Amino acid sequence: MPPFDKIKEEGKRVTGEVREKVTGYILAALGLVAGLAWNEAIKALIEYFFPVSGGGLLAKFVYALFISFAVVVVSVYLARIMQRKP
């Protein structure tokens, strides 16, 4: 294979990797935006049911613990899936 063909082939491979990474970053950013929107919605729901003068602080801590637990469970599940991949 001539050197020019090797360079051309390597350029195609790098271009594909860059596109894959950029797509992943864009999807992660959109996921973050969706997560922030849900966070605001849940905070508003907590404030609606537990006014600031009441048990709002406790409800927010319960929410934070629940979200933390859910993130750990999903992370462990995804890590196991990635380990099974050949």
Short mmCIF file of N, CA and C in Angstrom, two decimals:
data_model
loop_
_atom_site.label_atom_id
_atom_site.label_comp_id
_atom_site.label_asym_id
_atom_site.label_seq_id
_atom_site.Cartn_x
_atom_site.Cartn_y
_atom_site.Cartn_z
N MET A 1 0.85 -1.17 0.00
CA MET A 1 0.00 0.00 0.00
C MET A 1 0.90 1.25 0.00
N PRO A 2 0.69 2.15 -0.94
CA PRO A 2 1.51 3.37 -0.99
C PRO A 2 1.28 4.25 0.24
N PRO A 3 2.28 5.06 0.60
CA PRO A 3 2.17 5.90 1.80
C PRO A 3 0.96 6.83 1.77
N PHE A 4 0.63 7.35 0.58
CA PHE A 4 -0.51 8.26 0.47
C PHE A 4 -1.82 7.56 0.84
N ASP A 5 -1.96 6.32 0.44
CA ASP A 5 -3.17 5.56 0.76
C ASP A 5 -3.28 5.31 2.26
N LYS A 6 -2.12 5.06 2.91
CA LYS A 6 -2.13 4.86 4.36
C LYS A 6 -2.59 6.13 5.08
N ILE A 7 -2.10 7.26 4.62
CA ILE A 7 -2.47 8.53 5.24
C ILE A 7 -3.96 8.80 5.02
N LYS A 8 -4.44 8.52 3.82
CA LYS A 8 -5.84 8.74 3.50
C LYS A 8 -6.73 7.83 4.36
N GLU A 9 -6.34 6.57 4.50
CA GLU A 9 -7.10 5.61 5.30
C GLU A 9 -7.10 6.03 6.78
N GLU A 10 -5.95 6.48 7.28
CA GLU A 10 -5.86 6.94 8.67
C GLU A 10 -6.73 8.18 8.88
N GLY A 11 -6.77 9.07 7.92
CA GLY A 11 -7.61 10.26 8.00
C GLY A 11 -9.08 9.90 8.08
N LYS A 12 -9.51 8.91 7.32
CA LYS A 12 -10.90 8.46 7.38
C LYS A 12 -11.23 7.87 8.75
N ARG A 13 -10.28 7.10 9.28
CA ARG A 13 -10.50 6.48 10.58
C ARG A 13 -10.61 7.55 11.67
N VAL A 14 -9.72 8.53 11.63
CA VAL A 14 -9.73 9.59 12.64
C VAL A 14 -11.01 10.43 12.50
N THR A 15 -11.42 10.70 11.28
CA THR A 15 -12.65 11.46 11.06
C THR A 15 -13.85 10.72 11.66
N GLY A 16 -13.91 9.43 11.46
CA GLY A 16 -15.00 8.64 12.04
C GLY A 16 -14.98 8.68 13.55
N GLU A 17 -13.80 8.59 14.15
CA GLU A 17 -13.69 8.63 15.61
C GLU A 17 -14.11 10.00 16.15
N VAL A 18 -13.71 11.06 15.46
CA VAL A 18 -14.07 12.41 15.89
C VAL A 18 -15.59 12.58 15.82
N ARG A 19 -16.19 12.14 14.73
CA ARG A 19 -17.65 12.24 14.62
C ARG A 19 -18.34 11.47 15.74
N GLU A 20 -17.84 10.30 16.04
CA GLU A 20 -18.44 9.48 17.11
C GLU A 20 -18.33 10.19 18.46
N LYS A 21 -17.16 10.75 18.75
CA LYS A 21 -16.96 11.46 20.02
C LYS A 21 -17.85 12.70 20.10
N VAL A 22 -17.89 13.48 19.04
CA VAL A 22 -18.69 14.71 19.04
C VAL A 22 -20.17 14.37 19.22
N THR A 23 -20.63 13.32 18.56
CA THR A 23 -22.02 12.89 18.72
C THR A 23 -22.29 12.51 20.17
N GLY A 24 -21.37 11.80 20.78
CA GLY A 24 -21.52 11.42 22.19
C GLY A 24 -21.57 12.64 23.10
N TYR A 25 -20.72 13.63 22.83
CA TYR A 25 -20.72 14.85 23.65
C TYR A 25 -22.01 15.63 23.48
N ILE A 26 -22.52 15.70 22.26
CA ILE A 26 -23.78 16.42 22.02
C ILE A 26 -24.92 15.72 22.75
N LEU A 27 -24.97 14.39 22.67
CA LEU A 27 -26.02 13.65 23.36
C LEU A 27 -25.91 13.81 24.88
N ALA A 28 -24.68 13.83 25.39
CA ALA A 28 -24.49 14.03 26.83
C ALA A 28 -24.97 15.42 27.24
N ALA A 29 -24.69 16.43 26.43
CA ALA A 29 -25.14 17.79 26.74
C ALA A 29 -26.67 17.88 26.73
N LEU A 30 -27.29 17.23 25.75
CA LEU A 30 -28.75 17.24 25.70
C LEU A 30 -29.34 16.49 26.90
N GLY A 31 -28.69 15.41 27.31
CA GLY A 31 -29.12 14.69 28.50
C GLY A 31 -29.00 15.56 29.75
N LEU A 32 -27.95 16.35 29.82
CA LEU A 32 -27.77 17.26 30.95
C LEU A 32 -28.88 18.31 30.98
N VAL A 33 -29.21 18.86 29.81
CA VAL A 33 -30.29 19.85 29.74
C VAL A 33 -31.61 19.23 30.18
N ALA A 34 -31.89 18.03 29.72
CA ALA A 34 -33.13 17.35 30.12
C ALA A 34 -33.12 17.09 31.63
N GLY A 35 -31.98 16.66 32.15
CA GLY A 35 -31.87 16.42 33.59
C GLY A 35 -32.08 17.67 34.41
N LEU A 36 -31.54 18.79 33.95
CA LEU A 36 -31.74 20.06 34.66
C LEU A 36 -33.21 20.49 34.62
N ALA A 37 -33.86 20.24 33.49
CA ALA A 37 -35.28 20.58 33.38
C ALA A 37 -36.11 19.75 34.37
N TRP A 38 -35.80 18.46 34.45
CA TRP A 38 -36.51 17.59 35.41
C TRP A 38 -36.20 18.01 36.84
N ASN A 39 -34.97 18.41 37.08
CA ASN A 39 -34.59 18.86 38.42
C ASN A 39 -35.44 20.06 38.84
N GLU A 40 -35.58 21.02 37.94
CA GLU A 40 -36.40 22.19 38.25
C GLU A 40 -37.87 21.82 38.47
N ALA A 41 -38.37 20.89 37.66
CA ALA A 41 -39.76 20.46 37.81
C ALA A 41 -39.97 19.78 39.16
N ILE A 42 -39.05 18.93 39.55
CA ILE A 42 -39.20 18.22 40.82
C ILE A 42 -39.05 19.18 42.00
N LYS A 43 -38.12 20.14 41.88
CA LYS A 43 -37.99 21.14 42.93
C LYS A 43 -39.28 21.95 43.09
N ALA A 44 -39.89 22.31 41.97
CA ALA A 44 -41.16 23.05 42.04
C ALA A 44 -42.25 22.20 42.67
N LEU A 45 -42.26 20.91 42.35
CA LEU A 45 -43.24 20.00 42.95
C LEU A 45 -43.04 19.89 44.46
N ILE A 46 -41.79 19.81 44.88
CA ILE A 46 -41.50 19.74 46.33
C ILE A 46 -41.96 21.02 47.01
N GLU A 47 -41.67 22.16 46.39
CA GLU A 47 -42.08 23.44 46.99
C GLU A 47 -43.61 23.56 47.02
N TYR A 48 -44.29 22.96 46.06
CA TYR A 48 -45.75 23.01 46.03
C TYR A 48 -46.34 22.21 47.19
N PHE A 49 -45.82 21.00 47.39
CA PHE A 49 -46.37 20.13 48.44
C PHE A 49 -45.80 20.43 49.82
N PHE A 50 -44.58 20.94 49.88
CA PHE A 50 -43.93 21.27 51.15
C PHE A 50 -43.46 22.72 51.09
N PRO A 51 -44.32 23.65 51.44
CA PRO A 51 -43.92 25.07 51.38
C PRO A 51 -42.64 25.32 52.17
N VAL A 52 -41.94 26.40 51.83
CA VAL A 52 -40.65 26.70 52.44
C VAL A 52 -40.73 26.74 53.97
N SER A 53 -41.84 27.21 54.51
CA SER A 53 -41.97 27.28 55.98
C SER A 53 -42.15 25.90 56.61
N GLY A 54 -42.49 24.90 55.77
CA GLY A 54 -42.75 23.56 56.30
C GLY A 54 -41.52 22.66 56.18
N GLY A 55 -41.76 21.43 55.72
CA GLY A 55 -40.70 20.43 55.64
C GLY A 55 -40.00 20.39 54.29
N GLY A 56 -39.86 21.52 53.64
CA GLY A 56 -39.23 21.57 52.32
C GLY A 56 -37.79 21.10 52.33
N LEU A 57 -37.05 21.45 53.37
CA LEU A 57 -35.65 21.07 53.45
C LEU A 57 -35.51 19.55 53.54
N LEU A 58 -36.30 18.93 54.38
CA LEU A 58 -36.26 17.48 54.51
C LEU A 58 -36.63 16.80 53.20
N ALA A 59 -37.65 17.32 52.52
CA ALA A 59 -38.07 16.75 51.24
C ALA A 59 -36.96 16.85 50.19
N LYS A 60 -36.23 17.95 50.20
CA LYS A 60 -35.13 18.11 49.24
C LYS A 60 -34.00 17.13 49.53
N PHE A 61 -33.73 16.88 50.82
CA PHE A 61 -32.70 15.90 51.15
C PHE A 61 -33.14 14.49 50.76
N VAL A 62 -34.39 14.17 50.97
CA VAL A 62 -34.91 12.86 50.56
C VAL A 62 -34.80 12.72 49.04
N TYR A 63 -35.15 13.78 48.33
CA TYR A 63 -35.02 13.79 46.86
C TYR A 63 -33.57 13.57 46.44
N ALA A 64 -32.64 14.28 47.08
CA ALA A 64 -31.22 14.14 46.75
C ALA A 64 -30.72 12.72 47.01
N LEU A 65 -31.13 12.14 48.12
CA LEU A 65 -30.73 10.76 48.43
C LEU A 65 -31.31 9.78 47.41
N PHE A 66 -32.57 9.98 47.05
CA PHE A 66 -33.21 9.10 46.07
C PHE A 66 -32.49 9.19 44.72
N ILE A 67 -32.20 10.40 44.26
CA ILE A 67 -31.52 10.58 42.98
C ILE A 67 -30.12 9.97 43.04
N SER A 68 -29.42 10.17 44.15
CA SER A 68 -28.08 9.59 44.29
C SER A 68 -28.12 8.08 44.21
N PHE A 69 -29.08 7.48 44.90
CA PHE A 69 -29.23 6.03 44.86
C PHE A 69 -29.54 5.55 43.44
N ALA A 70 -30.44 6.25 42.75
CA ALA A 70 -30.80 5.86 41.39
C ALA A 70 -29.59 5.96 40.46
N VAL A 71 -28.78 6.99 40.60
CA VAL A 71 -27.60 7.15 39.75
C VAL A 71 -26.60 6.03 40.01
N VAL A 72 -26.42 5.64 41.25
CA VAL A 72 -25.50 4.54 41.58
C VAL A 72 -26.00 3.24 40.96
N VAL A 73 -27.28 2.95 41.08
CA VAL A 73 -27.84 1.72 40.53
C VAL A 73 -27.66 1.69 39.01
N VAL A 74 -27.99 2.78 38.34
CA VAL A 74 -27.85 2.83 36.88
C VAL A 74 -26.38 2.72 36.48
N SER A 75 -25.49 3.37 37.22
CA SER A 75 -24.06 3.30 36.90
C SER A 75 -23.52 1.88 37.02
N VAL A 76 -23.90 1.18 38.08
CA VAL A 76 -23.46 -0.20 38.26
C VAL A 76 -24.00 -1.08 37.14
N TYR A 77 -25.26 -0.89 36.80
CA TYR A 77 -25.88 -1.66 35.72
C TYR A 77 -25.16 -1.42 34.39
N LEU A 78 -24.88 -0.16 34.07
CA LEU A 78 -24.19 0.15 32.81
C LEU A 78 -22.75 -0.38 32.82
N ALA A 79 -22.09 -0.32 33.95
CA ALA A 79 -20.73 -0.85 34.04
C ALA A 79 -20.71 -2.35 33.78
N ARG A 80 -21.70 -3.07 34.30
CA ARG A 80 -21.78 -4.52 34.06
C ARG A 80 -22.05 -4.81 32.59
N ILE A 81 -22.90 -4.02 31.97
CA ILE A 81 -23.17 -4.21 30.54
C ILE A 81 -21.91 -3.98 29.72
N MET A 82 -21.15 -2.95 30.07
CA MET A 82 -19.93 -2.64 29.31
C MET A 82 -18.87 -3.72 29.50
N GLN A 83 -18.84 -4.37 30.65
CA GLN A 83 -17.86 -5.44 30.88
C GLN A 83 -18.19 -6.68 30.06
N ARG A 84 -19.44 -6.93 29.78
CA ARG A 84 -19.85 -8.10 28.99
C ARG A 84 -19.51 -7.93 27.52
N LYS A 85 -19.34 -6.71 27.10
CA LYS A 85 -19.07 -6.42 25.69
C LYS A 85 -17.70 -6.99 25.31
N PRO A 86 -17.64 -7.74 24.19
CA PRO A 86 -16.34 -8.32 23.80
C PRO A 86 -15.36 -7.29 23.30
#
